[in-house]
Amino acid sequence: MTNHEFYMDIALQNALAMKGQTDPNPLVGSVIINENRIVGVGAHMKTGEPHAEIHALRMAGDTARGGTIYVTLEPCSHHGRTGPCAEAIVQAGIKKVVIATLDPNPIVAGNGVKILEEAGLEVIIGVQEEASIKMNEVFNKFIVEKLPFVTLKAGITLDGKIASHTFNSKWITSEEARRDVHRLRSEHMAILVGVNTVIADNPELTTRIPNGRHPLRIVLDSTLKIPLDCKVVTDGLADTWIFTSKSYDANKKASLEKANVSVFHTSGVGTVDPSEVLSILGEKGISSLLIEGGGTINASFLEHQLIDKAVIYIAPKLIGGKNAPTFLEGTGISQMSDAVELRDVDIVKIGKDFKFVGYPIYQLEEQ
């Protein structure tokens, strides 16, 4: 590992420590080096608050002058809630800037580097680039497409079941795996299920870890058959949004809104188009979505090629039974050549279970 990689790795770790706090802003870390010692470190902690470079510059003070700053994302060049970081770096007397990757935000997109270079600073780009891009996979999609990054999460047995034929599902995975799921929830802005999951399990869909963020709760319910006494309607622990179709019950809608539940109409008749749901969420500033649905909801998002990442917890158990529900239902494929493969697969052991993470590769639709 080179010196540049070593210090950028520290910046990356600082950034990752803030995961789940900065949405819809990116994760950014920064380190300032002068005379072979660290004089400043920083991370972006929350939207509207100072960026990582500013925290690092404040810590370094006068010792920043003549030093090198490492930053995991191109310093911003525009006036938003905070001032341009590129200008602050120049004013601090920094001589060299090492950047992991350029900012995909069209407002920045090379302009930060331009400010630095025109001021005479040496700029190096591409150190730990792949790690930085992967760390900000949510931001990178949202800032360009204005759509949330969608993660499918499921807890299954070795034979792909999410419950027995009597729909008993507590518990398929270990306590350690379930604890990891709560961490995963806290890292997402919203969590989505179908109404049948609400009816069957009456879940809270909250994060049960210390200081964990409760995600926005989203329910797909084409006719508004959701019980008015279910937890996501009554507990007040987090906001709940329901997406329905033209076939909704008007009286039920009024009752839900009285309970402070937001109801969104979609254009379908008897069904809710997942693409339409994502478009609305993007317009509302929701950058990350965790799907914890049943087989029908999961299959709908997969068939529409809307899942960006899959996180599957596999328990070393066998349930069997052709009527036991699986985590992917729907119609399914007819030919193995049409199967959705996963890339960049990572498998880790959690408790007795295995956590399987991968990214779907979708075949291009025929023109």
Coordinates of C-alpha atoms in Angstrom, one line a residue:
M1 CA 0.0 0.0 0.0
T2 CA 1.4 3.4 -1.0
N3 CA 1.3 6.5 1.3
H4 CA -1.5 7.9 -0.8
E5 CA -3.5 4.7 -0.5
F6 CA -2.8 4.5 3.3
Y7 CA -4.1 8.0 4.0
M8 CA -7.0 7.7 1.6
D9 CA -8.0 4.5 3.4
I10 CA -8.2 6.5 6.7
A11 CA -10.4 9.0 4.9
L12 CA -12.6 6.2 3.6
Q13 CA -13.0 4.7 7.1
N14 CA -14.0 8.1 8.5
A15 CA -16.6 8.4 5.8
L16 CA -18.0 4.9 6.3
A17 CA -18.5 5.6 10.0
M18 CA -21.3 8.1 9.1
K19 CA -23.3 5.6 7.0
G20 CA -27.0 6.2 7.5
Q21 CA -26.5 9.8 8.7
T22 CA -25.8 11.8 5.5
D23 CA -28.7 11.0 3.2
P24 CA -29.3 12.1 0.6
N25 CA -25.8 13.6 0.6
P26 CA -22.8 11.4 -0.1
L27 CA -20.4 9.8 2.4
V28 CA -17.2 11.8 2.4
G29 CA -14.0 11.6 4.5
S30 CA -10.9 13.7 4.5
V31 CA -7.4 13.7 6.0
I32 CA -4.8 16.4 6.0
I33 CA -1.1 15.5 6.2
N34 CA 1.8 17.9 6.8
E35 CA 5.5 16.9 7.4
N36 CA 4.5 13.2 7.5
R37 CA 1.9 13.5 10.3
I38 CA -1.8 13.7 10.4
V39 CA -2.9 17.2 11.4
G40 CA -6.6 17.1 10.5
V41 CA -9.3 14.6 9.9
G42 CA -13.0 15.0 9.1
A43 CA -16.2 13.4 7.8
H44 CA -19.4 14.7 6.5
M45 CA -21.9 14.0 9.3
K46 CA -25.3 15.3 8.2
T47 CA -27.0 17.2 5.4
G48 CA -26.7 20.9 5.9
E49 CA -23.6 20.6 8.1
P50 CA -20.0 21.3 7.1
H51 CA -18.4 18.9 4.7
A52 CA -15.5 16.6 5.5
E53 CA -12.9 19.0 4.2
I54 CA -14.1 21.8 6.4
H55 CA -13.9 19.7 9.5
A56 CA -10.4 18.6 8.6
L57 CA -9.3 22.1 7.8
R58 CA -10.7 23.4 11.1
M59 CA -8.9 20.7 13.1
A60 CA -5.6 21.4 11.2
G61 CA -5.8 25.2 11.6
D62 CA -2.5 26.9 10.5
T63 CA -0.8 23.5 10.2
A64 CA -2.8 22.9 7.0
R65 CA -0.7 25.4 5.1
G66 CA 1.7 23.7 2.8
G67 CA 0.1 20.3 3.5
T68 CA -1.7 17.6 1.5
I69 CA -5.4 16.9 1.8
Y70 CA -6.9 13.6 1.0
V71 CA -10.6 13.5 0.2
T72 CA -12.8 10.6 -0.9
L73 CA -14.9 12.7 -3.3
E74 CA -14.1 15.7 -5.4
P75 CA -14.4 18.9 -3.3
C76 CA -17.6 20.8 -4.1
S77 CA -17.5 24.0 -6.2
H78 CA -21.0 25.5 -5.6
H79 CA -22.7 27.5 -3.0
G80 CA -25.4 25.2 -1.4
R81 CA -26.2 25.0 2.3
T82 CA -22.4 25.3 2.8
G83 CA -19.7 27.2 0.9
P84 CA -17.5 25.7 -1.8
C85 CA -14.9 23.3 -0.3
A86 CA -12.6 23.8 -3.2
E87 CA -12.2 27.5 -2.4
A88 CA -11.7 26.8 1.3
I89 CA -8.9 24.4 0.5
V90 CA -7.2 27.0 -1.7
Q91 CA -7.6 29.7 1.0
A92 CA -6.1 27.4 3.7
G93 CA -2.8 27.2 1.8
I94 CA -3.0 23.5 0.9
K95 CA -0.4 22.6 -1.8
K96 CA -1.6 19.1 -2.9
V97 CA -5.0 17.5 -3.2
V98 CA -5.5 13.8 -3.5
I99 CA -9.0 12.8 -4.6
A100 CA -10.4 9.3 -4.8
T101 CA -13.1 10.0 -7.4
L102 CA -14.8 12.8 -9.3
D103 CA -18.3 13.9 -8.2
P104 CA -21.0 12.5 -10.5
N105 CA -23.2 15.5 -9.4
P106 CA -23.6 17.6 -12.6
I107 CA -23.3 20.7 -10.5
V108 CA -19.8 19.7 -9.5
A109 CA -18.5 17.2 -12.2
G110 CA -14.9 18.4 -12.5
N111 CA -15.5 22.1 -11.5
G112 CA -14.0 21.5 -8.1
V113 CA -10.8 20.2 -9.6
K114 CA -10.8 23.1 -12.0
I115 CA -10.8 25.6 -9.1
L116 CA -7.9 23.8 -7.4
E117 CA -5.8 23.5 -10.5
E118 CA -6.4 27.1 -11.6
A119 CA -5.1 28.2 -8.1
G120 CA -1.9 26.3 -8.8
L121 CA -2.5 23.3 -6.5
E122 CA -1.3 19.8 -7.5
V123 CA -4.2 17.5 -7.9
I124 CA -4.1 13.7 -8.1
I125 CA -7.3 11.8 -9.0
G126 CA -8.1 8.1 -8.7
V127 CA -6.5 6.9 -5.4
Q128 CA -8.8 4.2 -4.0
E129 CA -11.4 5.1 -6.6
E130 CA -13.2 1.8 -6.7
A131 CA -13.7 1.8 -3.0
S132 CA -15.0 5.3 -3.0
I133 CA -17.5 4.6 -5.8
K134 CA -18.8 1.5 -4.1
M135 CA -19.1 3.4 -0.8
N136 CA -21.4 6.0 -2.4
E137 CA -23.4 3.6 -4.6
V138 CA -26.6 5.2 -3.2
F139 CA -25.6 8.8 -3.9
N140 CA -24.1 8.0 -7.3
K141 CA -27.5 6.6 -8.6
F142 CA -29.7 9.2 -6.9
I143 CA -27.8 12.3 -8.0
V144 CA -27.8 11.2 -11.6
E145 CA -31.1 9.3 -12.0
K146 CA -33.2 11.0 -9.3
L147 CA -34.3 7.5 -8.2
P148 CA -33.6 5.6 -5.0
F149 CA -31.0 2.9 -4.8
V150 CA -33.0 -0.3 -4.2
T151 CA -31.8 -3.1 -2.0
L152 CA -33.7 -6.4 -1.7
K153 CA -33.3 -8.0 1.7
A154 CA -34.6 -11.5 2.5
G155 CA -34.0 -14.1 5.2
I156 CA -34.4 -17.6 3.8
T157 CA -33.7 -21.3 4.3
L158 CA -31.4 -23.3 2.1
D159 CA -34.4 -24.3 0.0
G160 CA -35.4 -20.7 -0.5
K161 CA -38.4 -20.6 1.9
I162 CA -39.4 -17.5 4.0
A163 CA -41.9 -19.4 6.1
S164 CA -43.5 -22.8 6.5
H165 CA -46.7 -23.9 4.7
T166 CA -48.6 -22.6 7.8
F167 CA -46.8 -19.2 7.2
N168 CA -44.8 -19.5 10.5
S169 CA -41.5 -17.6 10.0
K170 CA -40.2 -16.8 13.5
W171 CA -37.3 -17.3 13.4
I172 CA -35.6 -18.5 10.2
T173 CA -32.4 -16.6 10.8
S174 CA -30.2 -16.3 13.9
E175 CA -30.3 -13.5 16.4
E176 CA -26.9 -12.2 15.0
A177 CA -28.4 -12.0 11.5
R178 CA -31.5 -10.2 12.7
R179 CA -29.3 -7.7 14.5
D180 CA -27.4 -7.1 11.3
V181 CA -30.8 -6.5 9.5
H182 CA -31.6 -3.7 12.0
R183 CA -28.2 -2.1 11.2
L184 CA -29.1 -2.4 7.5
R185 CA -32.5 -0.7 8.1
S186 CA -30.8 2.2 9.9
E187 CA -28.7 2.8 6.8
H188 CA -31.7 3.3 4.5
M189 CA -34.1 6.2 4.2
A190 CA -37.1 4.0 3.6
I191 CA -38.3 0.4 4.0
L192 CA -41.0 -1.2 1.8
V193 CA -43.3 -4.1 2.3
G194 CA -46.6 -5.3 0.8
V195 CA -49.9 -5.1 2.6
N196 CA -50.0 -8.9 3.0
T197 CA -46.9 -8.8 5.1
V198 CA -48.5 -6.1 7.3
I199 CA -51.6 -8.3 7.7
A200 CA -49.7 -11.5 8.4
D201 CA -47.0 -10.2 10.7
N202 CA -48.1 -6.7 11.9
P203 CA -44.4 -5.6 11.9
E204 CA -43.1 -2.3 13.3
L205 CA -40.5 -2.0 10.5
T206 CA -38.3 0.1 12.9
T207 CA -34.6 -0.1 13.9
R208 CA -34.0 -1.7 17.2
I209 CA -30.4 -0.7 17.8
P210 CA -29.1 2.1 20.0
N211 CA -29.5 5.5 18.3
G212 CA -30.6 3.7 15.1
R213 CA -32.5 5.7 12.6
H214 CA -36.1 4.5 11.9
P215 CA -36.7 4.4 8.1
L216 CA -39.7 5.8 6.5
R217 CA -42.3 2.9 6.2
I218 CA -43.8 2.3 2.8
V219 CA -46.6 -0.2 2.2
L220 CA -47.9 -1.2 -1.2
D221 CA -51.7 -1.7 -0.9
S222 CA -53.8 -1.5 -4.1
T223 CA -57.2 -1.5 -2.4
L224 CA -56.3 -0.1 1.0
K225 CA -57.2 -3.2 2.9
I226 CA -54.5 -2.4 5.6
P227 CA -55.9 -2.8 9.1
L228 CA -56.4 0.5 10.9
D229 CA -55.1 -0.9 14.1
C230 CA -51.8 -2.3 12.7
K231 CA -48.5 -0.9 14.2
V232 CA -47.4 1.0 11.1
V233 CA -50.6 3.0 11.3
T234 CA -50.9 3.5 15.1
D235 CA -47.5 3.4 16.8
G236 CA -46.2 6.7 15.6
L237 CA -42.6 5.5 15.8
A238 CA -41.9 6.5 12.2
D239 CA -43.8 8.0 9.2
T240 CA -45.9 5.7 7.1
W241 CA -46.7 6.1 3.4
I242 CA -49.1 3.9 1.5
F243 CA -49.1 3.6 -2.3
T244 CA -52.4 2.5 -3.7
S245 CA -54.1 2.1 -7.1
K246 CA -57.3 3.5 -8.7
S247 CA -59.2 0.7 -6.9
Y248 CA -58.7 2.2 -3.5
D249 CA -61.4 2.5 -0.8
A250 CA -62.2 6.2 -0.4
N251 CA -63.5 5.8 3.2
K252 CA -60.4 3.9 4.2
K253 CA -58.2 6.6 2.7
A254 CA -59.9 9.2 4.8
S255 CA -59.4 7.1 8.0
L256 CA -55.7 6.6 7.2
E257 CA -55.1 10.2 6.6
K258 CA -56.8 11.0 9.9
A259 CA -54.2 8.8 11.5
N260 CA -51.4 10.8 9.9
V261 CA -50.7 8.2 7.2
S262 CA -49.9 9.6 3.8
V263 CA -51.6 7.9 0.9
F264 CA -50.3 8.2 -2.7
H265 CA -52.4 7.3 -5.8
T266 CA -50.8 5.5 -8.7
S267 CA -52.2 5.0 -12.1
G268 CA -52.8 1.3 -12.0
V269 CA -56.1 -0.4 -11.6
G270 CA -55.9 -3.1 -9.0
T271 CA -52.1 -3.1 -9.0
V272 CA -49.3 -0.7 -8.0
D273 CA -46.6 -0.1 -10.5
P274 CA -43.2 -0.3 -8.7
S275 CA -41.6 2.0 -11.2
E276 CA -44.1 4.6 -10.4
V277 CA -43.5 4.2 -6.7
L278 CA -39.7 4.7 -7.2
S279 CA -40.4 7.9 -9.3
I280 CA -42.5 9.4 -6.6
L281 CA -39.9 8.5 -3.9
G282 CA -37.2 10.1 -6.0
E283 CA -39.2 13.3 -6.3
K284 CA -39.6 13.3 -2.5
G285 CA -35.9 13.1 -2.0
I286 CA -35.7 9.4 -0.9
S287 CA -32.3 8.2 -2.0
S288 CA -32.3 4.6 -0.6
L289 CA -35.0 1.9 -0.3
L290 CA -34.8 -1.4 1.5
I291 CA -37.4 -4.0 0.3
E292 CA -38.5 -6.5 2.9
G293 CA -41.5 -7.8 1.1
G294 CA -42.9 -11.3 0.4
G295 CA -42.4 -13.3 -2.7
T296 CA -44.9 -11.3 -4.8
I297 CA -43.5 -7.9 -4.0
N298 CA -39.9 -9.1 -4.4
A299 CA -40.6 -10.7 -7.8
S300 CA -42.4 -7.6 -9.0
F301 CA -39.4 -5.4 -8.4
L302 CA -37.0 -8.0 -9.9
E303 CA -39.2 -8.5 -13.0
H304 CA -39.2 -4.8 -13.6
Q305 CA -35.4 -4.8 -13.2
L306 CA -35.5 -2.3 -10.3
I307 CA -33.4 -4.1 -7.7
D308 CA -29.9 -2.7 -7.6
K309 CA -28.5 -4.9 -4.8
A310 CA -29.5 -8.1 -3.1
V311 CA -28.7 -8.9 0.6
I312 CA -29.8 -12.4 1.4
Y313 CA -29.4 -14.1 4.8
I314 CA -29.3 -17.9 4.3
A315 CA -30.0 -20.1 7.3
P316 CA -28.7 -23.7 7.3
K317 CA -32.3 -25.1 7.6
L318 CA -34.7 -27.0 5.3
I319 CA -38.4 -26.5 5.4
G320 CA -39.7 -28.2 2.3
G321 CA -43.3 -28.2 1.1
K322 CA -44.5 -27.0 -2.2
N323 CA -47.0 -24.6 -0.5
A324 CA -44.4 -23.0 1.7
P325 CA -43.7 -19.5 0.4
T326 CA -40.5 -18.6 -1.3
F327 CA -38.8 -15.2 -1.3
L328 CA -39.3 -14.9 -5.1
E329 CA -42.6 -15.8 -6.6
G330 CA -44.4 -14.3 -9.6
T331 CA -44.2 -15.9 -13.0
G332 CA -40.5 -16.5 -13.1
I333 CA -38.4 -17.2 -16.1
S334 CA -39.0 -19.9 -18.8
Q335 CA -35.4 -20.4 -19.9
M336 CA -32.2 -20.6 -17.7
S337 CA -30.6 -18.3 -20.2
D338 CA -32.9 -15.6 -18.9
A339 CA -31.9 -16.0 -15.2
V340 CA -30.7 -12.9 -13.4
E341 CA -27.0 -13.4 -12.4
L342 CA -25.3 -11.5 -9.6
R343 CA -21.9 -9.8 -9.8
D344 CA -19.4 -8.8 -7.2
V345 CA -20.7 -11.5 -4.9
D346 CA -19.6 -11.4 -1.2
I347 CA -20.4 -14.1 1.4
V348 CA -19.8 -13.7 5.1
K349 CA -20.8 -15.9 8.1
I350 CA -23.0 -14.2 10.7
G351 CA -23.9 -16.4 13.6
K352 CA -25.1 -19.7 12.2
D353 CA -26.1 -18.1 8.9
F354 CA -24.5 -16.8 5.8
K355 CA -25.0 -13.2 4.4
F356 CA -24.9 -13.2 0.6
V357 CA -24.5 -9.8 -1.1
G358 CA -24.6 -9.3 -4.9
Y359 CA -25.6 -7.0 -7.6
P360 CA -28.1 -8.1 -10.3
I361 CA -27.0 -8.1 -14.0
Y362 CA -30.1 -7.5 -16.2
Q363 CA -30.2 -8.5 -19.8
L364 CA -31.0 -5.7 -22.2
E365 CA -34.5 -5.7 -23.4
E366 CA -34.9 -6.5 -27.0
Q367 CA -35.5 -3.4 -29.1

